[in-house]
Amino acid sequence: AQKITQTQPGMFVQEKEAVTLDCTYDTSDQSYGLFWYKQPSSGEMIFLIYQGSYDEQNATEGRYSLNFQKARKSANLVISASQLGDSAMYFCAMREGKQAGTALIFGKGTTLSVSS
Amino acid sequence: DTGVSQDPRHKITKRGQNVTFRCDPISEHNRLYWYRQTLGQGPEFLTYFQNEAQLEKSRLLSDRFSAERPKGSFSTLEIQRTEQGDSAMYLCASSLVWGGRATDTQYFGPGTRLTVL
């Protein structure tokens, strides 16, 4: 069965520093998609970044990058130059199934706290 | 482009009552999803639609739950005879899937927080 594991319940970082949030996944499919979402205390899930299993380059979106290591089945999120507004819950998710548009399965999340 | 909206944002009800939530997806998105999130957990999939057709239901979606998307636009999620265990955040998301496009990002609404007393 497909599974997402986020082993860090909480992470602390100072403003302007970089931080890496860990995510490992388990699937027997060759084709899959990996996502990271941010959930502030308001509750809304905000899409950050996507990596397809066949993408050769690591995905980047502004200050977010995804360190994709296929052989290790890891998809860590790197946030560069942390800001106070980055304090939130972060979820790693995987598309369940080979086809686009199917359900996502989520990890338990990591709480990131950014201090000044 | 307006985002996904959900109504109500908060609902408090007594055990045994029925509740209904509404989700309006991003216009032109053909897929609509419902998830449930309990405290300290990631969202769990409930069901999804392509246009008006309900394509998949999770085993979490007991007989007391029913979802509809009658005209392929907004969707409703109804919970009958609510139980305290139904207390959770109910999240709706939408996406545009065409021609097998693999970047099928789901965009989420603000959620409806249900409290069953």
PDB file of C-alpha atoms in Angstrom:
ATOM      1  CA  ALA A   1       0.000   0.000   0.000  1.00  0.00           C
ATOM      2  CA  GLN A   2       1.135   3.516  -0.683  1.00  0.00           C
ATOM      3  CA  LYS A   3       2.365   5.485   2.284  1.00  0.00           C
ATOM      4  CA  ILE A   4       3.909   8.844   3.134  1.00  0.00           C
ATOM      5  CA  THR A   5       6.138   9.220   6.183  1.00  0.00           C
ATOM      6  CA  GLN A   6       7.128  12.508   7.767  1.00  0.00           C
ATOM      7  CA  THR A   7       9.320  11.762  10.767  1.00  0.00           C
ATOM      8  CA  GLN A   8       9.787  15.298  12.101  1.00  0.00           C
ATOM      9  CA  PRO A   9       6.827  16.385  14.209  1.00  0.00           C
ATOM     10  CA  GLY A  10       8.344  19.844  14.704  1.00  0.00           C
ATOM     11  CA  MET A  11      11.185  21.898  13.300  1.00  0.00           C
ATOM     12  CA  PHE A  12      12.606  25.197  14.500  1.00  0.00           C
ATOM     13  CA  VAL A  13      14.578  27.634  12.376  1.00  0.00           C
ATOM     14  CA  GLN A  14      15.691  31.252  12.590  1.00  0.00           C
ATOM     15  CA  GLU A  15      14.673  33.851  10.078  1.00  0.00           C
ATOM     16  CA  LYS A  16      16.792  33.904   6.893  1.00  0.00           C
ATOM     17  CA  GLU A  17      18.122  30.405   7.469  1.00  0.00           C
ATOM     18  CA  ALA A  18      17.365  27.437   5.225  1.00  0.00           C
ATOM     19  CA  VAL A  19      15.422  24.436   6.503  1.00  0.00           C
ATOM     20  CA  THR A  20      14.779  20.931   5.144  1.00  0.00           C
ATOM     21  CA  LEU A  21      11.571  19.051   5.878  1.00  0.00           C
ATOM     22  CA  ASP A  22      11.829  15.317   5.369  1.00  0.00           C
ATOM     23  CA  CYS A  23       9.438  13.089   3.439  1.00  0.00           C
ATOM     24  CA  THR A  24       9.768   9.464   2.432  1.00  0.00           C
ATOM     25  CA  TYR A  25       7.232   7.540   0.415  1.00  0.00           C
ATOM     26  CA  ASP A  26       6.393   3.995  -0.432  1.00  0.00           C
ATOM     27  CA  THR A  27       4.822   2.888  -3.690  1.00  0.00           C
ATOM     28  CA  SER A  28       5.165   0.093  -6.187  1.00  0.00           C
ATOM     29  CA  ASP A  29       4.025   2.290  -9.085  1.00  0.00           C
ATOM     30  CA  GLN A  30       6.563   3.638 -11.561  1.00  0.00           C
ATOM     31  CA  SER A  31       4.440   6.683 -12.288  1.00  0.00           C
ATOM     32  CA  TYR A  32       3.449   8.911  -9.386  1.00  0.00           C
ATOM     33  CA  GLY A  33       3.331  12.521  -8.305  1.00  0.00           C
ATOM     34  CA  LEU A  34       4.596  14.126  -5.122  1.00  0.00           C
ATOM     35  CA  PHE A  35       3.265  17.342  -3.623  1.00  0.00           C
ATOM     36  CA  TRP A  36       3.993  19.648  -0.722  1.00  0.00           C
ATOM     37  CA  TYR A  37       1.309  21.760   0.916  1.00  0.00           C
ATOM     38  CA  LYS A  38       1.448  24.410   3.627  1.00  0.00           C
ATOM     39  CA  GLN A  39      -1.331  24.719   6.180  1.00  0.00           C
ATOM     40  CA  PRO A  40      -1.279  27.892   8.317  1.00  0.00           C
ATOM     41  CA  SER A  41      -3.332  28.102  11.488  1.00  0.00           C
ATOM     42  CA  SER A  42      -6.257  29.397   9.414  1.00  0.00           C
ATOM     43  CA  GLY A  43      -6.645  25.860   8.040  1.00  0.00           C
ATOM     44  CA  GLU A  44      -6.423  26.325   4.286  1.00  0.00           C
ATOM     45  CA  MET A  45      -4.081  23.965   2.438  1.00  0.00           C
ATOM     46  CA  ILE A  46      -1.789  25.961   0.156  1.00  0.00           C
ATOM     47  CA  PHE A  47      -0.057  24.181  -2.719  1.00  0.00           C
ATOM     48  CA  LEU A  48       3.706  24.768  -2.771  1.00  0.00           C
ATOM     49  CA  ILE A  49       5.450  22.459  -5.217  1.00  0.00           C
ATOM     50  CA  TYR A  50       5.046  19.350  -7.374  1.00  0.00           C
ATOM     51  CA  GLN A  51       7.476  16.659  -8.547  1.00  0.00           C
ATOM     52  CA  GLY A  52       6.610  13.985 -11.075  1.00  0.00           C
ATOM     53  CA  SER A  53       8.316  10.620 -10.826  1.00  0.00           C
ATOM     54  CA  TYR A  54       9.731  10.952 -14.351  1.00  0.00           C
ATOM     55  CA  ASP A  55      10.979  14.503 -13.888  1.00  0.00           C
ATOM     56  CA  GLU A  56      14.745  14.444 -14.128  1.00  0.00           C
ATOM     57  CA  GLN A  57      15.288  17.816 -12.525  1.00  0.00           C
ATOM     58  CA  ASN A  58      14.342  18.731  -8.976  1.00  0.00           C
ATOM     59  CA  ALA A  59      11.346  21.037  -8.872  1.00  0.00           C
ATOM     60  CA  THR A  60      11.786  24.629  -7.716  1.00  0.00           C
ATOM     61  CA  GLU A  61       9.243  27.363  -6.991  1.00  0.00           C
ATOM     62  CA  GLY A  62      10.728  30.576  -5.647  1.00  0.00           C
ATOM     63  CA  ARG A  63      12.157  29.859  -2.195  1.00  0.00           C
ATOM     64  CA  TYR A  64      10.911  26.265  -2.291  1.00  0.00           C
ATOM     65  CA  SER A  65      12.781  23.388  -3.829  1.00  0.00           C
ATOM     66  CA  LEU A  66      12.180  19.677  -3.720  1.00  0.00           C
ATOM     67  CA  ASN A  67      15.163  17.390  -3.189  1.00  0.00           C
ATOM     68  CA  PHE A  68      13.951  14.309  -5.060  1.00  0.00           C
ATOM     69  CA  GLN A  69      15.974  11.140  -4.547  1.00  0.00           C
ATOM     70  CA  LYS A  70      14.092   8.414  -6.369  1.00  0.00           C
ATOM     71  CA  ALA A  71      16.260   5.483  -5.333  1.00  0.00           C
ATOM     72  CA  ARG A  72      15.882   6.456  -1.683  1.00  0.00           C
ATOM     73  CA  LYS A  73      12.163   7.227  -2.175  1.00  0.00           C
ATOM     74  CA  SER A  74      12.568  10.600  -0.564  1.00  0.00           C
ATOM     75  CA  ALA A  75      11.133  13.979  -1.513  1.00  0.00           C
ATOM     76  CA  ASN A  76      12.399  16.525   0.978  1.00  0.00           C
ATOM     77  CA  LEU A  77      11.223  20.132   0.884  1.00  0.00           C
ATOM     78  CA  VAL A  78      13.901  22.806   1.192  1.00  0.00           C
ATOM     79  CA  ILE A  79      12.852  26.317   2.173  1.00  0.00           C
ATOM     80  CA  SER A  80      15.587  28.873   1.659  1.00  0.00           C
ATOM     81  CA  ALA A  81      15.771  32.168   3.548  1.00  0.00           C
ATOM     82  CA  SER A  82      12.971  31.364   6.010  1.00  0.00           C
ATOM     83  CA  GLN A  83      10.483  34.086   6.855  1.00  0.00           C
ATOM     84  CA  LEU A  84       8.212  34.505   9.885  1.00  0.00           C
ATOM     85  CA  GLY A  85       5.246  33.846   7.613  1.00  0.00           C
ATOM     86  CA  ASP A  86       6.586  30.378   6.868  1.00  0.00           C
ATOM     87  CA  SER A  87       5.513  29.226  10.339  1.00  0.00           C
ATOM     88  CA  ALA A  88       2.853  26.609   9.593  1.00  0.00           C
ATOM     89  CA  MET A  89       2.170  22.905   9.224  1.00  0.00           C
ATOM     90  CA  TYR A  90       3.707  21.311   6.113  1.00  0.00           C
ATOM     91  CA  PHE A  91       2.331  18.194   4.475  1.00  0.00           C
ATOM     92  CA  CYS A  92       3.928  15.894   1.950  1.00  0.00           C
ATOM     93  CA  ALA A  93       1.447  14.080  -0.283  1.00  0.00           C
ATOM     94  CA  MET A  94       1.481  11.541  -3.078  1.00  0.00           C
ATOM     95  CA  ARG A  95      -0.999  10.936  -5.844  1.00  0.00           C
ATOM     96  CA  GLU A  96      -2.553   7.578  -5.213  1.00  0.00           C
ATOM     97  CA  GLY A  97      -2.422   5.706  -8.480  1.00  0.00           C
ATOM     98  CA  LYS A  98      -0.815   6.039 -11.859  1.00  0.00           C
ATOM     99  CA  GLN A  99      -3.346   8.328 -13.462  1.00  0.00           C
ATOM    100  CA  ALA A 100      -3.574  12.047 -13.034  1.00  0.00           C
ATOM    101  CA  GLY A 101      -6.326  13.429 -10.878  1.00  0.00           C
ATOM    102  CA  THR A 102      -6.746  10.616  -8.395  1.00  0.00           C
ATOM    103  CA  ALA A 103      -6.827  11.008  -4.625  1.00  0.00           C
ATOM    104  CA  LEU A 104      -3.869  12.250  -2.616  1.00  0.00           C
ATOM    105  CA  ILE A 105      -2.514  10.462   0.419  1.00  0.00           C
ATOM    106  CA  PHE A 106      -0.889  12.694   3.004  1.00  0.00           C
ATOM    107  CA  GLY A 107       1.733  12.315   5.678  1.00  0.00           C
ATOM    108  CA  LYS A 108       1.099  13.419   9.254  1.00  0.00           C
ATOM    109  CA  GLY A 109       2.835  16.711   8.701  1.00  0.00           C
ATOM    110  CA  THR A 110       5.672  18.717  10.211  1.00  0.00           C
ATOM    111  CA  THR A 111       5.140  21.892  12.202  1.00  0.00           C
ATOM    112  CA  LEU A 112       7.667  24.565  11.252  1.00  0.00           C
ATOM    113  CA  SER A 113       8.337  27.428  13.638  1.00  0.00           C
ATOM    114  CA  VAL A 114      10.381  30.388  12.401  1.00  0.00           C
ATOM    115  CA  SER A 115      11.773  32.796  14.976  1.00  0.00           C
ATOM    116  CA  SER A 116      13.305  36.246  14.587  1.00  0.00           C
TER     117      SER A 116
ATOM    118  CA  ASP B   1      -9.707  33.337 -10.844  1.00  0.00           C
ATOM    119  CA  THR B   2     -11.489  32.917  -7.538  1.00  0.00           C
ATOM    120  CA  GLY B   3     -10.353  30.017  -5.410  1.00  0.00           C
ATOM    121  CA  VAL B   4     -12.279  27.111  -3.942  1.00  0.00           C
ATOM    122  CA  SER B   5     -14.925  28.272  -1.488  1.00  0.00           C
ATOM    123  CA  GLN B   6     -16.713  26.327   1.217  1.00  0.00           C
ATOM    124  CA  ASP B   7     -19.760  27.078   3.268  1.00  0.00           C
ATOM    125  CA  PRO B   8     -20.211  27.185   6.188  1.00  0.00           C
ATOM    126  CA  ARG B   9     -16.766  27.697   7.657  1.00  0.00           C
ATOM    127  CA  HIS B  10     -17.867  26.413  11.038  1.00  0.00           C
ATOM    128  CA  LYS B  11     -20.738  24.180  12.092  1.00  0.00           C
ATOM    129  CA  ILE B  12     -21.709  23.096  15.580  1.00  0.00           C
ATOM    130  CA  THR B  13     -24.396  20.465  15.828  1.00  0.00           C
ATOM    131  CA  LYS B  14     -25.816  17.994  18.290  1.00  0.00           C
ATOM    132  CA  ARG B  15     -25.298  14.294  17.942  1.00  0.00           C
ATOM    133  CA  GLY B  16     -27.942  12.719  15.765  1.00  0.00           C
ATOM    134  CA  GLN B  17     -28.593  15.792  13.625  1.00  0.00           C
ATOM    135  CA  ASN B  18     -27.984  15.966   9.877  1.00  0.00           C
ATOM    136  CA  VAL B  19     -25.570  18.503   8.404  1.00  0.00           C
ATOM    137  CA  THR B  20     -24.804  19.575   4.848  1.00  0.00           C
ATOM    138  CA  PHE B  21     -21.713  21.335   3.544  1.00  0.00           C
ATOM    139  CA  ARG B  22     -21.236  23.066   0.225  1.00  0.00           C
ATOM    140  CA  CYS B  23     -18.153  23.422  -1.935  1.00  0.00           C
ATOM    141  CA  ASP B  24     -17.729  25.665  -4.969  1.00  0.00           C
ATOM    142  CA  PRO B  25     -14.654  24.671  -6.999  1.00  0.00           C
ATOM    143  CA  ILE B  26     -12.464  26.851  -9.175  1.00  0.00           C
ATOM    144  CA  SER B  27     -14.483  27.527 -12.279  1.00  0.00           C
ATOM    145  CA  GLU B  28     -13.670  25.206 -15.196  1.00  0.00           C
ATOM    146  CA  HIS B  29     -12.089  22.627 -12.888  1.00  0.00           C
ATOM    147  CA  ASN B  30     -13.582  19.267 -13.767  1.00  0.00           C
ATOM    148  CA  ARG B  31     -12.562  17.320 -10.679  1.00  0.00           C
ATOM    149  CA  LEU B  32     -13.759  17.930  -7.161  1.00  0.00           C
ATOM    150  CA  TYR B  33     -12.527  16.132  -4.050  1.00  0.00           C
ATOM    151  CA  TRP B  34     -13.616  15.828  -0.439  1.00  0.00           C
ATOM    152  CA  TYR B  35     -11.166  15.107   2.392  1.00  0.00           C
ATOM    153  CA  ARG B  36     -11.512  14.898   6.142  1.00  0.00           C
ATOM    154  CA  GLN B  37      -8.824  16.077   8.551  1.00  0.00           C
ATOM    155  CA  THR B  38      -8.799  15.327  12.259  1.00  0.00           C
ATOM    156  CA  LEU B  39      -6.596  17.104  14.760  1.00  0.00           C
ATOM    157  CA  GLY B  40      -2.903  16.384  14.345  1.00  0.00           C
ATOM    158  CA  GLN B  41      -3.370  14.325  11.186  1.00  0.00           C
ATOM    159  CA  GLY B  42      -3.052  14.877   7.478  1.00  0.00           C
ATOM    160  CA  PRO B  43      -6.169  15.002   5.322  1.00  0.00           C
ATOM    161  CA  GLU B  44      -7.786  11.688   4.433  1.00  0.00           C
ATOM    162  CA  PHE B  45      -9.548  11.153   1.134  1.00  0.00           C
ATOM    163  CA  LEU B  46     -13.314  10.663   1.148  1.00  0.00           C
ATOM    164  CA  THR B  47     -14.538  10.858  -2.448  1.00  0.00           C
ATOM    165  CA  TYR B  48     -14.088  12.620  -5.771  1.00  0.00           C
ATOM    166  CA  PHE B  49     -16.074  13.598  -8.840  1.00  0.00           C
ATOM    167  CA  GLN B  50     -15.296  14.162 -12.457  1.00  0.00           C
ATOM    168  CA  ASN B  51     -17.955  16.590 -13.577  1.00  0.00           C
ATOM    169  CA  GLU B  52     -21.154  15.118 -12.094  1.00  0.00           C
ATOM    170  CA  ALA B  53     -19.931  11.508 -11.898  1.00  0.00           C
ATOM    171  CA  GLN B  54     -18.697  10.206  -8.561  1.00  0.00           C
ATOM    172  CA  LEU B  55     -15.616   8.216  -9.564  1.00  0.00           C
ATOM    173  CA  GLU B  56     -14.268   6.933  -6.280  1.00  0.00           C
ATOM    174  CA  LYS B  57     -15.337   6.590  -2.665  1.00  0.00           C
ATOM    175  CA  SER B  58     -13.110   5.783   0.276  1.00  0.00           C
ATOM    176  CA  ARG B  59     -14.133   3.167   2.808  1.00  0.00           C
ATOM    177  CA  LEU B  60     -14.149   6.090   5.259  1.00  0.00           C
ATOM    178  CA  LEU B  61     -17.329   7.244   3.547  1.00  0.00           C
ATOM    179  CA  SER B  62     -19.846   5.301   5.606  1.00  0.00           C
ATOM    180  CA  ASP B  63     -23.513   4.934   4.704  1.00  0.00           C
ATOM    181  CA  ARG B  64     -24.274   8.048   6.737  1.00  0.00           C
ATOM    182  CA  PHE B  65     -22.247  10.163   4.301  1.00  0.00           C
ATOM    183  CA  SER B  66     -23.442  11.153   0.873  1.00  0.00           C
ATOM    184  CA  ALA B  67     -21.911  13.504  -1.656  1.00  0.00           C
ATOM    185  CA  GLU B  68     -23.367  14.955  -4.817  1.00  0.00           C
ATOM    186  CA  ARG B  69     -22.303  17.197  -7.653  1.00  0.00           C
ATOM    187  CA  PRO B  70     -25.557  17.440  -9.578  1.00  0.00           C
ATOM    188  CA  LYS B  71     -24.632  19.822 -12.369  1.00  0.00           C
ATOM    189  CA  GLY B  72     -20.919  19.292 -12.381  1.00  0.00           C
ATOM    190  CA  SER B  73     -20.251  22.572 -10.629  1.00  0.00           C
ATOM    191  CA  PHE B  74     -20.730  22.892  -6.842  1.00  0.00           C
ATOM    192  CA  SER B  75     -20.865  19.856  -4.576  1.00  0.00           C
ATOM    193  CA  THR B  76     -22.584  19.034  -1.307  1.00  0.00           C
ATOM    194  CA  LEU B  77     -21.507  16.642   1.412  1.00  0.00           C
ATOM    195  CA  GLU B  78     -24.229  15.484   3.787  1.00  0.00           C
ATOM    196  CA  ILE B  79     -23.698  13.635   7.034  1.00  0.00           C
ATOM    197  CA  GLN B  80     -26.779  11.999   8.524  1.00  0.00           C
ATOM    198  CA  ARG B  81     -27.209  11.138  12.204  1.00  0.00           C
ATOM    199  CA  THR B  82     -23.939  12.803  13.165  1.00  0.00           C
ATOM    200  CA  GLU B  83     -21.702  11.189  15.766  1.00  0.00           C
ATOM    201  CA  GLN B  84     -19.005  12.754  17.928  1.00  0.00           C
ATOM    202  CA  GLY B  85     -16.399  10.934  15.845  1.00  0.00           C
ATOM    203  CA  ASP B  86     -17.486  12.982  12.832  1.00  0.00           C
ATOM    204  CA  SER B  87     -15.956  16.097  14.405  1.00  0.00           C
ATOM    205  CA  ALA B  88     -13.249  17.160  11.979  1.00  0.00           C
ATOM    206  CA  MET B  89     -12.282  19.666   9.308  1.00  0.00           C
ATOM    207  CA  TYR B  90     -13.894  18.822   5.970  1.00  0.00           C
ATOM    208  CA  LEU B  91     -11.779  20.027   3.080  1.00  0.00           C
ATOM    209  CA  CYS B  92     -12.799  20.394  -0.524  1.00  0.00           C
ATOM    210  CA  ALA B  93     -10.353  20.610  -3.424  1.00  0.00           C
ATOM    211  CA  SER B  94     -10.588  20.914  -7.173  1.00  0.00           C
ATOM    212  CA  SER B  95      -8.321  20.232 -10.126  1.00  0.00           C
ATOM    213  CA  LEU B  96      -8.281  20.313 -13.897  1.00  0.00           C
ATOM    214  CA  VAL B  97      -7.383  17.011 -15.482  1.00  0.00           C
ATOM    215  CA  TRP B  98      -7.229  16.682 -19.234  1.00  0.00           C
ATOM    216  CA  GLY B  99      -5.594  14.380 -21.717  1.00  0.00           C
ATOM    217  CA  GLY B 100      -3.763  12.498 -18.978  1.00  0.00           C
ATOM    218  CA  ARG B 101      -1.889  15.606 -17.895  1.00  0.00           C
ATOM    219  CA  ALA B 102       0.241  14.506 -15.003  1.00  0.00           C
ATOM    220  CA  THR B 103       0.554  17.777 -13.138  1.00  0.00           C
ATOM    221  CA  ASP B 104      -2.834  17.427 -11.528  1.00  0.00           C
ATOM    222  CA  THR B 105      -2.487  19.879  -8.696  1.00  0.00           C
ATOM    223  CA  GLN B 106      -5.395  19.989  -6.297  1.00  0.00           C
ATOM    224  CA  TYR B 107      -6.307  23.404  -4.920  1.00  0.00           C
ATOM    225  CA  PHE B 108      -8.008  23.399  -1.562  1.00  0.00           C
ATOM    226  CA  GLY B 109     -10.716  25.522  -0.005  1.00  0.00           C
ATOM    227  CA  PRO B 110     -10.623  26.925   3.540  1.00  0.00           C
ATOM    228  CA  GLY B 111     -12.511  23.950   4.964  1.00  0.00           C
ATOM    229  CA  THR B 112     -15.607  23.501   7.125  1.00  0.00           C
ATOM    230  CA  ARG B 113     -14.891  22.757  10.763  1.00  0.00           C
ATOM    231  CA  LEU B 114     -17.573  20.474  12.203  1.00  0.00           C
ATOM    232  CA  THR B 115     -18.068  20.048  15.936  1.00  0.00           C
ATOM    233  CA  VAL B 116     -20.550  17.417  17.083  1.00  0.00           C
ATOM    234  CA  LEU B 117     -21.639  17.842  20.699  1.00  0.00           C
TER     235      LEU B 117
END
